[in-house]
Amino acid sequence: MSHSQQQHPCEAPSSAVQLCHLYHGIQGEECVQEELLEKRCFAELLCRQEAKRFYYDPLRRGGGEASCSTLVETFAFEENRGLL
């Protein structure tokens, strides 16, 4: 790859989602981790302040109100399970 042609920052997680969907289809829950990693990448790229609050604010992650997004994020990744 030449210097003038840089890879998109979210190309790797997006490719992982595509491969997972090809293998498992898009209807099941087999690709939740890949989808959440892609979502995080795009959030950090396009919505930096919101992503910082959602993913890295310890008060938001460890307590407060639960939303569908926070619950899915918690159950999808082993390192987040201690936050329950």
mmCIF file of C-alpha atoms in Angstrom:
data_model
loop_
_atom_site.group_PDB
_atom_site.id
_atom_site.type_symbol
_atom_site.label_atom_id
_atom_site.label_comp_id
_atom_site.label_asym_id
_atom_site.label_seq_id
_atom_site.Cartn_x
_atom_site.Cartn_y
_atom_site.Cartn_z
ATOM 1 C CA MET A 1 0.000 0.000 0.000
ATOM 2 C CA SER A 2 1.442 3.371 -0.964
ATOM 3 C CA HIS A 3 1.584 6.358 1.367
ATOM 4 C CA SER A 4 -0.979 8.227 -0.739
ATOM 5 C CA GLN A 5 -3.481 5.416 -0.255
ATOM 6 C CA GLN A 6 -4.099 4.999 3.476
ATOM 7 C CA GLN A 7 -6.332 2.378 5.027
ATOM 8 C CA HIS A 8 -9.534 3.624 6.659
ATOM 9 C CA PRO A 9 -9.192 3.444 10.474
ATOM 10 C CA CYS A 10 -12.246 1.164 10.728
ATOM 11 C CA GLU A 11 -11.396 -1.111 7.808
ATOM 12 C CA ALA A 12 -10.231 -4.010 10.007
ATOM 13 C CA PRO A 13 -13.341 -4.154 12.234
ATOM 14 C CA SER A 14 -15.617 -3.645 9.214
ATOM 15 C CA SER A 15 -13.900 -6.502 7.389
ATOM 16 C CA ALA A 16 -14.304 -8.706 10.475
ATOM 17 C CA VAL A 17 -18.054 -7.964 10.493
ATOM 18 C CA GLN A 18 -18.359 -8.779 6.804
ATOM 19 C CA LEU A 19 -16.499 -12.071 7.207
ATOM 20 C CA CYS A 20 -18.547 -13.031 10.253
ATOM 21 C CA HIS A 21 -21.791 -12.272 8.415
ATOM 22 C CA LEU A 22 -20.646 -14.311 5.422
ATOM 23 C CA TYR A 23 -19.921 -17.254 7.699
ATOM 24 C CA HIS A 24 -22.841 -16.998 10.146
ATOM 25 C CA GLY A 25 -25.421 -14.826 8.382
ATOM 26 C CA ILE A 26 -26.783 -11.585 9.780
ATOM 27 C CA GLN A 27 -29.775 -12.835 11.762
ATOM 28 C CA GLY A 28 -28.073 -14.473 14.743
ATOM 29 C CA GLU A 29 -25.956 -13.288 17.637
ATOM 30 C CA GLU A 30 -22.699 -14.898 16.525
ATOM 31 C CA CYS A 31 -21.232 -11.597 15.311
ATOM 32 C CA VAL A 32 -22.130 -9.325 18.239
ATOM 33 C CA GLN A 33 -18.522 -8.730 19.320
ATOM 34 C CA GLU A 34 -17.406 -7.889 15.788
ATOM 35 C CA GLU A 35 -20.372 -5.545 15.323
ATOM 36 C CA LEU A 36 -19.712 -3.772 18.628
ATOM 37 C CA LEU A 37 -16.017 -3.312 17.826
ATOM 38 C CA GLU A 38 -16.968 -1.783 14.473
ATOM 39 C CA LYS A 39 -19.546 0.450 16.178
ATOM 40 C CA ARG A 40 -16.930 1.596 18.718
ATOM 41 C CA CYS A 41 -14.428 2.367 15.973
ATOM 42 C CA PHE A 42 -16.887 4.536 14.038
ATOM 43 C CA ALA A 43 -18.120 6.208 17.240
ATOM 44 C CA GLU A 44 -14.562 7.110 18.232
ATOM 45 C CA LEU A 45 -13.927 8.437 14.734
ATOM 46 C CA LEU A 46 -17.161 10.375 14.173
ATOM 47 C CA CYS A 47 -18.572 11.133 17.657
ATOM 48 C CA ARG A 48 -15.500 11.512 19.829
ATOM 49 C CA GLN A 49 -17.039 13.190 22.874
ATOM 50 C CA GLU A 50 -20.035 10.846 23.010
ATOM 51 C CA ALA A 51 -17.797 7.808 22.519
ATOM 52 C CA LYS A 52 -15.461 8.991 25.265
ATOM 53 C CA ARG A 53 -18.373 9.347 27.688
ATOM 54 C CA PHE A 54 -19.932 6.010 26.696
ATOM 55 C CA TYR A 55 -16.826 3.812 26.519
ATOM 56 C CA TYR A 56 -14.406 5.398 28.974
ATOM 57 C CA ASP A 57 -16.308 7.354 31.641
ATOM 58 C CA PRO A 58 -16.107 5.128 34.756
ATOM 59 C CA LEU A 59 -19.326 6.564 36.219
ATOM 60 C CA ARG A 60 -21.244 5.806 33.042
ATOM 61 C CA ARG A 61 -19.742 2.324 32.651
ATOM 62 C CA GLY A 62 -19.885 1.202 36.267
ATOM 63 C CA GLY A 63 -23.172 2.624 37.375
ATOM 64 C CA GLY A 64 -26.053 4.827 36.518
ATOM 65 C CA GLU A 65 -28.879 3.858 34.286
ATOM 66 C CA ALA A 66 -28.665 0.802 32.084
ATOM 67 C CA SER A 67 -29.501 1.115 28.427
ATOM 68 C CA CYS A 68 -29.739 -1.571 25.808
ATOM 69 C CA SER A 69 -26.347 -0.485 24.469
ATOM 70 C CA THR A 70 -24.599 -0.689 27.834
ATOM 71 C CA LEU A 71 -26.093 -4.095 28.581
ATOM 72 C CA VAL A 72 -25.116 -5.546 25.200
ATOM 73 C CA GLU A 73 -21.627 -4.086 25.547
ATOM 74 C CA THR A 74 -21.314 -5.589 29.041
ATOM 75 C CA PHE A 75 -22.421 -9.090 28.105
ATOM 76 C CA ALA A 76 -20.546 -9.235 24.787
ATOM 77 C CA PHE A 77 -17.066 -8.762 26.237
ATOM 78 C CA GLU A 78 -15.631 -10.824 29.080
ATOM 79 C CA GLU A 79 -13.634 -7.889 30.486
ATOM 80 C CA ASN A 80 -16.873 -5.920 31.069
ATOM 81 C CA ARG A 81 -18.717 -8.574 33.063
ATOM 82 C CA GLY A 82 -17.338 -7.313 36.368
ATOM 83 C CA LEU A 83 -19.313 -4.111 35.829
ATOM 84 C CA LEU A 84 -22.618 -5.874 36.477
#
